[in-house]
Amino acid sequence: MNDPEPCRYPACYRPLAPELIRVLELEAGNPLDPIVGRLVHQTLDGESYEAVSYVWGDARKRRDVAIDGVTLSVTANLHGALTAFRHLPLSGYSNSVRQVRRLWADALCINQGDLAERTSQLELMGRIFAGARRVLAWLGWEEGEEGRQHALTAIRFIHSFMDDPDAALRKARILLLHHDVSVTGPASRLAALSEDDQRQFEEQARKWEAVKIFFDIEYFHRAWIVQELGLARQAILYTAPKSADAAEVGEDHYHHALELDFIEWPLVGKFAKFLDFRGASLVTHLGLLSWIATHIVLVWDKKENGTPACDFLTAMHWVRILGVTDARDRVFSLMGHPLAVMDGHLVIKPDYTVTRGVVYTQLAANFIRKAKNLFAVSLVDHEDDPSAEAKDWDPHDDGRMPSWVPDWHSINRTTPLDYPIAAAEAEDTNIRIQGDTQGARGTPLPHLLVRGWVVDEISAVSRRMETTDFPVTHLARERAKENPFWLDRVWELVFPAAGNDGSLEDRDALAVLEALSLALPFGTREKDQPVSPIGPQQTLAEHRRSFAAYVLRYHELRYGVSSEASGTGDDEDTCGCYLPACSLYGSLPAEVQAELRRRAEGATGGSFLESMTWPSMCRVVYRTASGLVGMGSRVTRPGDLVCRVRGSPVLMTLRRIEDVGTGQGGGTDAAPISCAFIGPTIVPARIKKDAIDGQEFGEKAAHFRIV
C-alpha cells in the first residue's frame, strides 16, 4: 500500500465484488525460473492462503512477473520474496511434491491503479492477515557470506538468550562495564582486561553487533508490518543467502533449493521487550533499534482477560517512529487494530483525497467527542515549536493542523506520559471543538475549548535530555556527552544556590529532590497499581533507595575528577566547560546528605536508571516561578503555563498567544486564555491521589481556547 508511484495494471484485474479478495496461486520453480502465477477471487474465509509481509523497497528497482499470462512489474523485494517462498515446504505435504503456493501479497492482489479498490481493500487488510494460515515475513536477501553470518549469529543468539534472559543480560553487562574499550580504542584498553574478560568482551561484542545489524534491517522500520505481524496466527521471519539479482550469480549456484534462515516473530518480540524493560541502558549504549520491535509488541498486548491492553491512539503513538511513504497510512495501516472500531464503526474512514492534517484532526476530534476526554491531546509530541497563531485550512499544506492534534508523522522520540495518578477528572462533558474539521480551504482551524486551572508559570528550562547522558561512567566518557554531569546541571536549575534567586531560598531541599526524582521516571507504582507499558517502575521505597545510590555515584564521579584529570594532564580549570561547580549531593544540607546515605546503603543506582531512561528521553526539566519542579515537552520555554484541565489525565503546558477574536485573555469566564498546546507535563508536587480539583492547591480557575 505504500508504493509512491503505483502502476495502472492491465485488465487482468477483474472487478472485485464486496468482501472478496484475490489470492495469488504461485507456481513452483527453480530460483532462476520466471515468477508465474494466477489470481483467483475468493471470500476471506474461503480456501486457505498465506499472507506475505514485506517492504516495497526501492520502487525504481523492479522485476517482471507473469500473472494470468500478463507481464506485470513488481518491486525487486517482492520478487525476492516470491522467489524464496515458492521453495518453502508446505505444511501437510511431502517435500518431494511441489505444490502451488496460495499467497496474498498486496502489490499483486490489489489493483494498485484503482484508488477505489485500494481504499476498499485497505479496510479488509486486518481481516486478511488475521485470516491467513500464517504470515510469511520477508526480511530480504543476506548479502554475501558476511551478511549470512550476521543473520545466523543474531538468530541463534536470540534463541539462546531467551533460554535464560537474566543470566544472558548479566553476561552482556561487560559491554557497559568496559564501554571505554570501544570508545577509546581496543588496542590500549582491551589489553588491560584479564584474559577471561577479554574473551567474554569480544564474544559479547560480536554477538551484539550481529543483533544490532539484525534490527537495522529495513523490514523492521515500516509501519505496515505492525498489523501484519500483530494479527497473524503464526508469523515467521525469513531471509536467505542469495544475491538480490539471481542472474548475477549464475545457474550453477542454484542446483539445490534455497536455504532459508528463519525465526518466529513472537520470540523476537519477547527478546526486544525484555531488553527494554530490564536492559534499557544496554540498548541505548549499543545503539540497538530493538525497541522498535517492542513498540510493535506493545500495540498488540492483551490484558489477563484477553482484551486489548493498548488503545488505538497509543498504538498510533508507538508506531510514529516507523516509516511510511504516505503520511495518512500512519492511521490507515492500523485499521485492523481491535480498538479501531467505536460504536460499531471505524474510528475514521480511509480517505486519500484530503491532507494528513485533516485525517489526524478528524481522528483526534472523533476520540475527544466520543470519549469526552482529552487523552488524545496528551499524545502530542511537537518536533518543533507549534504555531502560536490562529490559522486557516490550506489543502496545499499537508502538515497544517491545530496545535492540540498529535502529528503522528513527526519524529517521535518520547514515550506516552503515563503517570499513575490522574491530575484531573477523567471526563468533561463541556469540552468543545469549535470550527471545521473537514479541511475546507480558507476556513479556520478548529479550536479546542476547555476549562481548568493555571498551576504556575515556567521560569527556567533545562537542555533536552538524551539517553546517552544518563549512565554514570568516567571522566572521558562524561566529557563526550551532550549534557555532561546532567543530573548536577539539572539540580542547579531546579534548586539554584542561595542568593541566585531570593524568592526560592526557603524551599525544602529534600522535597524538591524527591519531586525531581519522581518526575524523571513518571513516578512510582505500588504493588496494587497497573504495570506501566513504558518499562519497569519501582515502589516508592525501592525508588528512594535506588535514586539515592544514583545521586551518590554522580557525586563520587564529580569529586574523583581531580585525581583522574591529573593522570591525563587535565585539571579542573580545563574541565570548566562541562564540570559543575558542585555535585548535587555536595550542595545539600548535612541532614539531607545523611538521609541519602542512609537510603543508599546496600542499594545501586541501576534500577533508577532503567526506570527513567525511556520516560526522560528527549524531554526537559523545568522550574516554575514558585519553585515547583516538572518535566515536559522538548519545546517548553520560560513563560509557558502549567495547567490542570478537566478531562485530561495529565497536566498540560500551554503557551499564551495574542487574542484570536474573542476578547482579551485574562482567565475569566467571559474571556478564555488563548493559547497553543505545547505538550503534556507532570509536576509531582501538584499531582496527589484523589486531588483532581485545582482549588485544593489554590490554583486559579480559567477557561482556555487552544488553537
XYZ file of C-alpha atoms in Angstrom, residues 235 264-271 297:
10
model
C 4.320 -15.166 11.892
C 9.438 -16.915 14.851
C 8.226 -13.360 15.425
C 6.891 -13.896 18.998
C 10.372 -14.870 20.184
C 11.885 -11.737 18.623
C 9.193 -9.617 20.285
C 9.794 -11.163 23.718
C 13.544 -10.625 23.336
C 4.549 -5.853 20.735
